[in-house]
Amino acid sequence: MLRSTLAQQGTPVYSVAWGPDSEKVLYTAGKQLIIKPLQPNAKVLQWKAHDGIILKVDWNSVNDLILSAGEDCKYKVWDSYGRLLYNSQPHEHPITSVAWAPDGELFAVGSFHTLRLCDKTGWSYALEKPNTGSIFNIAWSVDGTQIAGACGNGHVVFAHVVEQRWEWKNFQVTLTKRRTMQVRNVLNDAVDLLEFRDRVIKASLNYAHLVVSTSLQCYVFSTKNWNTPLIFDLKEGTVSLILQAERHFLLVDGSGIYLYSYEGRFISSPKFPGMRTDILNVQTVSLSNDTIAIKDKADEKIIFLFEASTGKPLGDGKLLCHESEILEIALDQKGLTNDRKIAFIDKNRDLYITSVKRFGKEEQIIKLGTMVHTLAWSDTCNILCGLQDTRFTVWYYPNTVYVDRDILPKTLYERDASEFSKNPHIVSFVGNQVTIRRADGSLVHISISPYPAILHEYVSSSKWEDAVRLCRFVKEQTMWACLAAMAVANRDMTTAEIAYAAIGEIDKVQYINSIKDLPSKESKMAHILMFSGNIQEAEIVLLQAGLVYQAIQINIDLYNWERALELAVKYKTHVDTVLAYRQKFLETFGKQETNKRYLQYAEGLQVDWEKIKAKIEEEITKERERSSSSQSSKNIGLMH
């Protein structure tokens, strides 16, 4: 039954492809490409794509990219907005077929006596010259390891993807045949051959383990021992993605997401509404030792967060929701579960960071950078790197945005990225080595300073003296700035004072000194929280300790007049103190009171500064006595 006629035109439609969400159709019209939504009256996108008639198109559901091939002897890669991402050199003959691999990482191109394998960014891995005539159509196997081509001479050509490479530190693994891998240790040139019963579909090499999935089994090799892999059977043979963390790895196949330990023990299988595993890739799934993050395809502003050990939603099940569509996500790999952070790039190419633990209170999502195209966390410590517009940037301590945003620029390392040409991509960040793939397919290795990683290690072990000694040895402002932020985050104000002095932040040194003189532990904690900009938390700490006056006073100091009066009225104390400070503030600026609540409470009240000063002194004395009595009770407990 004919449901509807989508389009009628004067030129033949040589090729059609469904959009990733099955709500749009891409088709050819001579030299034009047209994207037609199925909804009536929706806007049609049309653009001139080739100089000759377009013969073939394909649209991938994982990466949302479009391929086109034409009689102008070129193939091109487009995004779904019709922007050109790759334009091939003209070939000798018209390009008659193009087809995406299911996972969107590769595509095949067919022409007269020609079969080419390309990366998703366009550059070519391999070229074959089979004697087949023109290849009119190409179909990939579901697992993305082999293709079949329909040839002009009446034959069908079959091809297998081989020579894939994986690198980690001093190991290089190459898929030499369909069922054989070669492992080379570049330090001593030792070579091991790994034989498999079935053909290899996916592999991943990281964290001293090689994980290989064949059509029936999963093999886990340790880099210390290549002879005895751990083997277990798979429920379904079409593994489309393998992700590794230090303690475990994630397998994604057609029916679900599965987390396994390196001993082959099944750990968990997270599920969420509308889950489609066929469209998950490295950009939309991230794994750490305790958390799994997955971007929602139905609503691209949402990230699902799961506990790795149980597969259940993290915290109180609250989703991470952003104001615009998210393109790429990445979890940091080290540190405590409570401090786990996730970095993501949205469609405006802004880089954000936020906390993963979400209990009730709304966590801040803070912008780290703009025009960021690709990012990666280090596997040894929480250092983040990214390619920003024309710069390669390393955030040595991204957590600085939660502690002291002013010094964030001082914790960065930047260098010119023009050598990486257009659209480079970060492949890995192992130790202090970053590997970047340029648009032409070549790999560039960058080494960053090893000192920030050592600093992270000292701080995580609370070796503050060693950390200060390291900064004095290196003599770099970025190191001191990182140490200052780390010290405040860990409430070590003595180290923070030394570090802030080293980077010339004298006002902050004075403030830290004033914190040291505070009488009680709670007051000190509250002022450290204020130092980091956590005003509400500081107030909560004081109120829980019964220090109501101090909570009122921090609001007065911040000119938070509404809240100061609200607290004074609620706890029926120091209303006159708040009114006195407000009056003094207005007199300084020669202003009259206009706030109705203040006018109401000030009616008939005479401000007696002597009385107020005496009350404040009394509060401070009380706080000192409380703090000394709690200290002495601790000492008695120790003696006992």
XYZ file of C-alpha atoms in Angstrom:
640
model
C 0.000 0.000 0.000
C 1.381 3.370 -1.017
C 1.500 5.506 2.143
C 2.691 8.755 0.574
C 4.816 10.151 -2.202
C 7.755 11.904 -0.564
C 9.043 13.706 -3.647
C 8.477 14.009 -7.362
C 11.132 15.522 -9.613
C 12.330 15.640 -13.186
C 15.549 13.710 -12.562
C 15.960 10.027 -11.594
C 16.602 9.193 -7.908
C 19.703 6.981 -8.034
C 20.091 6.450 -4.296
C 18.153 6.809 -1.035
C 19.180 6.471 2.649
C 17.235 6.640 5.914
C 18.329 9.171 8.549
C 19.619 7.835 11.922
C 16.306 8.524 13.704
C 14.216 7.096 10.796
C 12.396 10.438 10.576
C 14.264 11.813 7.562
C 15.165 10.495 4.117
C 18.238 11.480 2.098
C 17.993 11.134 -1.672
C 19.755 12.283 -4.841
C 18.498 14.677 -7.492
C 21.090 15.086 -10.235
C 23.990 16.995 -8.640
C 21.917 17.890 -5.568
C 21.471 16.095 -2.243
C 18.125 16.502 -0.482
C 17.175 15.681 3.143
C 13.403 15.374 3.405
C 11.759 15.009 6.847
C 8.720 12.703 6.926
C 6.567 15.277 8.759
C 4.535 17.407 6.349
C 5.508 21.104 6.091
C 8.909 20.454 7.765
C 11.894 22.292 6.266
C 13.695 20.447 3.440
C 17.507 20.736 3.328
C 19.006 20.799 -0.176
C 22.513 21.558 -1.443
C 24.713 21.102 -4.493
C 27.070 18.282 -3.512
C 28.927 17.249 -6.705
C 29.843 18.547 -10.160
C 28.450 15.384 -11.783
C 25.360 13.247 -11.207
C 25.337 11.687 -7.718
C 25.143 7.890 -7.976
C 25.215 6.694 -4.359
C 24.587 7.954 -0.818
C 24.773 6.423 2.668
C 23.937 7.839 6.126
C 25.366 6.285 9.287
C 23.252 6.057 12.449
C 26.208 6.012 14.884
C 28.227 9.049 13.772
C 25.380 10.867 11.891
C 27.643 11.429 8.844
C 26.656 11.247 5.173
C 28.645 9.765 2.253
C 28.069 10.704 -1.358
C 29.661 9.465 -4.604
C 29.281 10.874 -8.096
C 30.164 10.913 -11.774
C 32.627 13.736 -11.040
C 34.879 10.840 -9.835
C 34.862 12.039 -6.202
C 33.480 10.781 -2.910
C 32.650 13.196 -0.083
C 31.817 13.111 3.654
C 29.157 15.525 5.002
C 27.569 16.184 8.367
C 23.773 16.148 8.707
C 23.645 19.966 8.218
C 25.152 19.647 4.739
C 28.628 20.895 5.715
C 31.512 19.335 3.780
C 33.952 17.458 6.049
C 36.025 15.632 3.415
C 36.419 15.972 -0.345
C 38.459 13.286 -2.153
C 40.836 13.842 -5.042
C 39.271 13.081 -8.463
C 39.655 9.388 -9.410
C 40.091 7.982 -12.924
C 36.518 6.656 -13.093
C 33.118 7.630 -11.597
C 32.581 6.448 -8.010
C 29.716 3.957 -8.244
C 29.260 2.858 -4.619
C 29.915 3.924 -1.007
C 28.883 2.192 2.245
C 29.420 2.817 5.962
C 30.595 0.042 8.304
C 27.877 -0.468 10.975
C 29.922 1.159 13.787
C 30.645 4.259 11.668
C 34.427 4.029 12.063
C 35.167 2.966 8.436
C 33.567 3.138 5.002
C 34.187 1.388 1.686
C 34.293 3.015 -1.771
C 33.763 1.167 -5.060
C 34.669 2.231 -8.613
C 35.853 0.641 -11.905
C 38.377 -2.105 -10.954
C 38.742 -0.303 -7.588
C 37.849 -1.012 -3.957
C 38.995 1.412 -1.269
C 38.797 1.308 2.556
C 38.609 4.686 4.311
C 38.503 6.117 7.817
C 35.324 7.991 8.856
C 37.219 11.281 8.448
C 37.892 10.467 4.770
C 41.552 9.484 4.467
C 42.293 6.112 2.900
C 43.668 3.019 4.703
C 43.999 0.731 1.690
C 43.353 0.443 -2.058
C 42.663 -2.821 -3.914
C 42.433 -3.248 -7.724
C 40.242 -6.336 -8.324
C 39.442 -7.213 -11.971
C 35.690 -6.834 -11.501
C 34.455 -3.992 -13.673
C 32.574 -1.292 -11.726
C 31.483 -2.204 -8.186
C 27.843 -1.063 -8.156
C 26.922 -1.843 -4.557
C 28.704 -2.665 -1.293
C 27.214 -4.386 1.765
C 28.948 -4.773 5.151
C 28.518 -7.762 7.464
C 26.732 -6.963 10.746
C 29.986 -7.214 12.727
C 31.842 -4.828 10.394
C 34.684 -7.235 9.540
C 33.893 -8.103 5.900
C 32.176 -6.699 2.823
C 30.528 -8.023 -0.312
C 30.532 -6.075 -3.576
C 28.212 -6.396 -6.579
C 30.424 -6.217 -9.671
C 29.779 -5.122 -13.240
C 31.135 -8.407 -14.641
C 28.402 -10.406 -12.882
C 30.610 -11.557 -9.990
C 30.378 -10.895 -6.246
C 33.633 -9.798 -4.580
C 34.316 -10.543 -0.887
C 36.837 -8.667 1.245
C 37.982 -8.787 4.891
C 39.316 -5.932 7.017
C 42.825 -6.841 8.259
C 46.006 -5.051 9.408
C 44.154 -3.156 12.164
C 46.567 -1.839 14.804
C 46.323 -1.144 18.544
C 49.095 0.517 20.563
C 49.698 0.951 24.302
C 53.005 2.070 25.814
C 55.664 -0.309 24.414
C 53.236 -2.823 22.855
C 51.889 -2.875 19.306
C 49.215 -5.403 18.327
C 48.388 -6.016 14.651
C 45.590 -8.134 13.201
C 47.608 -9.886 10.472
C 44.911 -12.343 9.295
C 41.254 -12.855 10.148
C 42.131 -15.125 13.085
C 45.727 -14.156 13.880
C 47.249 -11.270 15.842
C 50.885 -10.324 16.168
C 52.123 -8.659 19.372
C 55.391 -6.739 19.236
C 57.198 -5.381 22.288
C 59.239 -2.470 20.901
C 61.594 -2.429 23.909
C 63.154 -5.824 23.185
C 61.606 -6.590 19.763
C 59.957 -9.731 21.173
C 57.126 -11.002 18.938
C 54.185 -13.177 20.036
C 51.566 -14.691 17.729
C 48.008 -15.023 19.041
C 45.791 -17.562 17.258
C 41.992 -17.551 17.575
C 39.406 -20.223 16.795
C 37.013 -17.752 15.064
C 37.512 -14.482 13.244
C 38.374 -11.385 15.300
C 35.617 -8.750 15.393
C 36.757 -6.112 17.914
C 39.781 -5.514 20.115
C 41.033 -2.990 22.654
C 44.470 -2.549 24.254
C 44.770 -0.459 27.433
C 45.591 -0.673 31.151
C 48.020 -3.600 30.591
C 45.283 -5.795 29.062
C 44.277 -6.777 25.528
C 40.566 -7.611 25.174
C 39.598 -9.407 21.949
C 36.093 -10.445 20.911
C 35.581 -13.061 18.189
C 32.244 -14.151 16.727
C 31.662 -16.522 19.699
C 34.117 -15.782 22.528
C 35.920 -13.042 24.434
C 39.669 -13.352 25.169
C 41.435 -11.321 27.883
C 45.252 -11.197 27.696
C 47.581 -9.618 30.240
C 50.611 -7.810 28.773
C 52.750 -9.754 31.275
C 51.619 -13.110 29.860
C 50.496 -13.583 26.254
C 50.328 -17.411 26.435
C 47.347 -18.067 28.728
C 44.372 -15.805 27.971
C 41.181 -15.886 29.966
C 38.333 -17.022 27.670
C 34.562 -16.868 28.129
C 31.609 -17.322 25.753
C 29.575 -14.402 24.462
C 25.795 -14.278 24.395
C 25.821 -12.597 20.995
C 28.736 -12.485 18.564
C 28.353 -8.943 17.234
C 30.348 -6.880 19.747
C 30.287 -3.295 18.467
C 32.309 -1.556 21.199
C 34.910 -2.436 23.862
C 35.806 0.153 26.538
C 38.467 -0.366 29.210
C 39.087 1.069 32.667
C 41.771 0.116 35.176
C 39.669 -2.515 36.985
C 37.196 -3.758 34.353
C 35.982 -3.493 30.748
C 32.682 -2.909 28.978
C 31.298 -4.895 26.028
C 28.443 -3.530 23.892
C 26.588 -5.865 21.510
C 23.225 -5.891 19.741
C 21.258 -6.805 22.845
C 22.904 -5.039 25.774
C 25.798 -3.481 27.683
C 27.902 -5.815 29.854
C 30.632 -5.051 32.377
C 33.284 -7.725 33.110
C 36.330 -7.858 35.366
C 39.701 -8.767 33.828
C 39.276 -12.174 35.502
C 36.239 -12.735 33.239
C 33.652 -12.284 36.021
C 30.372 -10.677 34.931
C 29.759 -7.561 37.087
C 26.675 -5.704 35.836
C 24.508 -4.776 32.860
C 23.070 -1.233 33.010
C 19.725 -0.582 31.306
C 17.743 2.580 30.640
C 14.498 3.472 28.829
C 14.739 3.487 25.022
C 18.215 1.888 25.065
C 19.654 1.323 21.585
C 23.043 -0.337 21.780
C 23.644 -0.238 18.007
C 24.289 3.527 18.075
C 26.699 3.682 21.037
C 30.318 4.654 20.360
C 33.460 5.951 22.091
C 32.114 9.528 22.130
C 28.770 8.631 23.741
C 29.850 6.048 26.374
C 32.500 6.489 29.070
C 33.808 4.125 31.739
C 35.766 4.617 34.982
C 36.528 2.324 37.942
C 33.204 3.097 39.635
C 30.931 4.790 37.070
C 29.434 4.213 33.624
C 28.168 7.266 31.709
C 25.979 6.961 28.595
C 24.562 9.792 26.492
C 20.855 9.447 25.743
C 20.078 9.269 22.022
C 16.384 10.145 22.405
C 17.215 13.404 24.244
C 20.805 14.396 23.521
C 20.907 16.889 26.423
C 20.827 14.008 28.948
C 23.573 11.740 30.322
C 22.659 8.551 32.214
C 24.991 7.717 35.118
C 25.294 4.179 36.533
C 27.209 2.523 39.360
C 29.695 0.128 37.760
C 29.380 -2.508 40.494
C 25.568 -2.829 40.345
C 24.479 -1.290 37.022
C 21.898 0.786 38.937
C 21.442 4.553 38.433
C 23.957 6.553 40.465
C 22.999 8.446 43.635
C 19.305 9.279 43.831
C 18.813 8.404 40.153
C 18.867 12.035 39.027
C 19.938 12.430 35.397
C 22.630 14.835 34.307
C 20.831 17.384 32.133
C 22.497 20.130 30.061
C 20.928 23.111 28.281
C 22.052 22.068 24.774
C 22.859 18.830 22.911
C 25.963 16.968 24.062
C 28.438 15.596 21.500
C 31.166 13.835 23.488
C 31.554 12.669 27.110
C 34.546 11.499 29.197
C 34.884 10.411 32.843
C 38.087 11.029 34.780
C 39.908 7.831 35.769
C 41.571 8.367 39.163
C 40.716 9.527 42.668
C 37.825 8.816 45.023
C 34.318 7.913 43.856
C 32.865 10.981 45.617
C 35.155 13.252 43.597
C 34.430 11.611 40.212
C 34.060 14.234 37.455
C 32.677 14.072 33.933
C 33.797 16.385 31.131
C 31.681 16.869 28.005
C 31.569 18.915 24.799
C 28.215 20.329 23.663
C 27.120 21.230 20.138
C 28.431 24.816 20.558
C 31.854 23.182 21.065
C 32.021 24.409 24.676
C 33.767 22.160 27.202
C 32.042 21.672 30.576
C 32.873 19.775 33.748
C 30.604 18.607 36.549
C 30.480 16.206 39.464
C 29.029 12.743 38.902
C 27.590 12.246 42.432
C 24.181 13.917 42.452
C 22.299 13.669 45.763
C 19.352 16.065 45.868
C 21.307 19.308 45.424
C 21.832 20.585 41.909
C 25.498 20.209 41.000
C 27.133 23.055 39.136
C 28.010 22.500 35.490
C 30.993 24.773 34.882
C 32.469 25.816 31.545
C 36.186 25.024 31.152
C 36.818 26.161 27.583
C 35.344 27.170 24.213
C 35.793 25.842 20.656
C 36.983 22.427 21.940
C 36.885 19.740 19.210
C 38.212 16.681 21.026
C 39.236 15.769 24.594
C 40.831 12.984 26.688
C 41.632 12.289 30.357
C 45.025 10.880 31.332
C 44.923 7.232 32.446
C 47.333 7.813 35.366
C 45.945 10.978 37.022
C 43.118 13.498 36.562
C 44.722 15.699 33.919
C 42.535 16.690 30.962
C 43.722 17.636 27.476
C 41.814 18.993 24.498
C 42.247 20.665 21.116
C 40.858 24.204 21.306
C 40.452 26.102 18.037
C 44.151 26.668 17.162
C 45.612 25.568 20.506
C 46.436 22.316 22.249
C 45.422 22.839 25.896
C 46.140 20.772 29.012
C 44.125 21.390 32.199
C 46.610 20.146 34.817
C 44.000 20.353 37.597
C 40.463 20.852 36.192
C 39.027 20.705 39.745
C 40.408 24.259 40.201
C 37.063 25.588 38.881
C 35.396 24.314 42.072
C 38.095 25.665 44.384
C 39.352 28.987 43.016
C 38.203 29.847 39.515
C 40.456 32.956 39.384
C 43.642 30.893 39.162
C 42.355 28.398 36.536
C 44.261 30.141 33.664
C 47.464 29.740 35.703
C 46.972 25.936 35.886
C 46.864 25.488 32.084
C 49.498 24.504 29.564
C 48.912 25.743 26.007
C 50.774 25.364 22.748
C 50.073 26.101 19.096
C 48.091 23.327 17.364
C 48.409 24.508 13.750
C 50.918 21.670 13.074
C 48.045 19.164 13.467
C 46.213 20.673 10.437
C 42.396 20.816 10.234
C 40.085 18.524 12.302
C 42.678 16.558 14.324
C 41.495 13.986 16.894
C 43.007 12.869 20.234
C 43.446 9.085 20.076
C 44.877 8.450 23.557
C 46.441 10.072 26.638
C 48.688 7.496 28.333
C 51.019 8.662 31.122
C 52.404 11.970 29.880
C 52.109 11.044 26.176
C 49.225 12.347 24.029
C 48.627 10.753 20.608
C 46.813 12.868 18.011
C 45.583 11.721 14.599
C 45.679 14.393 11.912
C 43.068 14.716 9.176
C 45.407 12.935 6.709
C 45.583 9.874 9.014
C 49.125 10.408 10.309
C 49.783 10.085 14.062
C 51.559 12.808 16.057
C 52.878 12.161 19.587
C 53.189 14.980 22.130
C 54.904 14.676 25.495
C 53.672 16.925 28.280
C 55.577 17.731 31.484
C 55.780 14.728 33.869
C 55.814 16.986 36.964
C 52.040 17.679 37.309
C 51.379 13.909 37.382
C 53.971 13.516 40.179
C 52.277 16.405 42.027
C 48.887 14.649 41.722
C 50.486 11.495 43.171
C 51.985 13.351 46.169
C 48.696 15.121 46.934
C 46.632 11.905 46.714
C 49.041 10.389 49.288
C 48.897 13.606 51.446
C 52.673 14.134 51.030
C 52.398 17.929 51.241
C 56.057 18.589 52.103
C 57.179 16.553 49.092
C 54.697 18.484 46.917
C 56.108 21.852 48.080
C 59.668 20.575 47.533
C 58.763 19.478 43.981
C 57.294 22.909 43.148
C 60.414 24.631 44.499
C 62.550 22.359 42.323
C 60.511 22.868 39.111
C 60.043 26.661 39.648
C 56.954 26.928 37.412
C 53.914 29.082 38.076
C 51.525 26.372 36.770
C 52.820 23.915 39.385
C 52.384 26.390 42.253
C 48.882 27.313 41.036
C 47.897 23.613 40.867
C 49.303 23.030 44.363
C 47.368 26.048 45.729
C 44.066 24.692 44.369
C 44.844 21.124 45.498
C 45.702 22.316 49.021
C 42.454 24.301 49.377
C 40.437 21.349 48.015
C 42.049 19.127 50.683
C 41.722 21.797 53.435
C 45.506 22.057 53.956
C 45.713 25.819 54.454
C 49.401 25.860 55.475
C 50.442 24.488 52.058
C 47.863 26.721 50.335
C 49.443 29.793 51.968
C 52.934 28.843 50.681
C 51.585 28.149 47.147
C 49.510 31.360 46.916
C 52.501 33.388 48.109
C 54.613 31.791 45.341
C 52.182 32.958 42.612
C 51.834 36.465 44.113
C 48.197 36.190 45.287
C 48.836 38.301 48.394
C 45.141 39.045 49.161
C 44.459 35.303 49.371
C 47.486 34.738 51.616
C 46.100 37.383 54.004
C 42.646 35.753 53.961
C 44.139 32.315 54.724
C 46.049 33.908 57.627
C 42.812 35.352 58.981
C 41.194 31.873 58.772
C 43.980 30.454 60.956
C 43.108 32.918 63.744
C 39.441 31.865 63.908
C 38.505 30.333 67.279
C 36.578 27.207 66.264
C 37.018 24.341 63.828
C 33.548 25.009 62.335
C 34.361 28.671 61.660
C 37.584 27.680 59.925
C 35.747 25.112 57.794
C 33.038 27.658 56.875
C 35.598 30.264 55.800
C 37.511 27.673 53.720
C 34.198 26.860 51.974
C 33.614 30.590 51.430
C 37.118 30.860 49.987
C 36.031 28.302 47.345
C 32.769 30.183 46.705
C 30.504 27.636 48.487
C 28.524 30.233 50.470
C 25.480 28.050 51.153
C 27.579 25.146 52.431
C 29.538 27.517 54.692
C 26.280 28.805 56.170
C 24.984 25.243 56.728
C 28.210 24.264 58.575
C 27.836 27.243 60.960
C 24.122 26.726 61.600
C 24.618 23.014 62.302
C 27.293 23.939 64.863
C 24.889 26.419 66.481
C 27.000 29.431 65.434
C 24.040 31.535 64.299
C 25.746 34.906 64.717
C 28.689 33.787 62.549
C 26.236 32.615 59.845
C 24.542 36.034 59.950
C 27.901 37.819 59.889
C 29.161 36.033 56.718
C 25.989 37.178 54.915
C 26.551 40.755 56.162
C 30.202 40.617 54.953
C 28.944 39.514 51.507
C 26.223 42.252 51.475
C 23.682 39.442 51.351
C 21.232 41.624 53.264
C 18.008 39.698 52.617
C 19.463 36.423 53.890
C 21.161 38.064 56.915
C 17.836 39.521 58.119
C 15.984 36.295 57.343
C 18.395 34.310 59.591
C 18.265 36.900 62.394
C 14.445 36.883 62.437
C 14.233 33.084 62.144
C 16.592 32.466 65.082
C 15.330 35.574 67.029
C 18.834 36.936 67.572
C 21.007 39.848 66.385
C 18.215 41.594 64.446
C 19.589 44.910 65.753
C 23.125 43.935 64.624
C 21.904 43.342 61.039
C 19.941 46.635 61.054
C 22.967 48.520 62.408
C 25.313 47.192 59.701
C 22.675 47.907 57.025
C 22.276 51.489 58.264
C 26.045 52.005 58.276
C 26.262 50.586 54.743
C 23.541 52.963 53.433
C 25.069 55.989 55.197
C 28.443 55.248 53.551
C 26.825 55.540 50.096
C 24.424 58.332 51.073
C 21.345 56.223 50.308
C 17.914 55.915 51.973
C 16.374 52.602 53.031
C 13.858 51.269 50.455
C 13.602 47.594 51.479
C 10.159 47.071 53.078
C 11.313 44.337 55.464
C 14.163 46.490 56.784
C 11.826 49.495 57.174
C 9.382 47.293 59.112
C 12.002 46.028 61.622
C 13.835 49.373 61.912
C 10.694 51.193 63.056
C 11.315 52.762 66.459
C 14.692 51.026 66.861
C 17.692 53.065 68.036
C 21.102 51.686 67.000
C 23.497 51.408 69.964
C 26.901 50.451 68.566
C 28.439 49.956 72.029
C 25.763 47.413 72.891
C 26.182 45.638 69.518
C 29.982 45.462 69.915
C 29.549 43.953 73.382
C 27.165 41.309 71.969
C 29.633 40.448 69.191
C 32.492 40.132 71.732
C 30.296 37.863 73.827
C 29.582 35.611 70.775
C 33.307 35.321 69.978
C 34.145 34.505 73.621
C 31.419 31.850 73.692
C 32.803 30.293 70.496
C 36.348 30.209 71.943
C 35.119 28.573 75.148
C 33.171 25.950 73.183
C 36.157 25.145 71.035
C 38.558 24.877 74.031
C 36.091 22.730 76.028
C 35.610 20.302 73.105
C 39.418 20.148 72.741
C 39.956 19.401 76.441
C 37.243 16.693 76.389
C 39.122 15.059 73.527
C 42.350 15.147 75.567
C 40.577 13.562 78.599
C 39.299 10.814 76.264
C 42.840 10.170 75.045
C 44.210 10.000 78.609
C 41.445 7.610 79.629
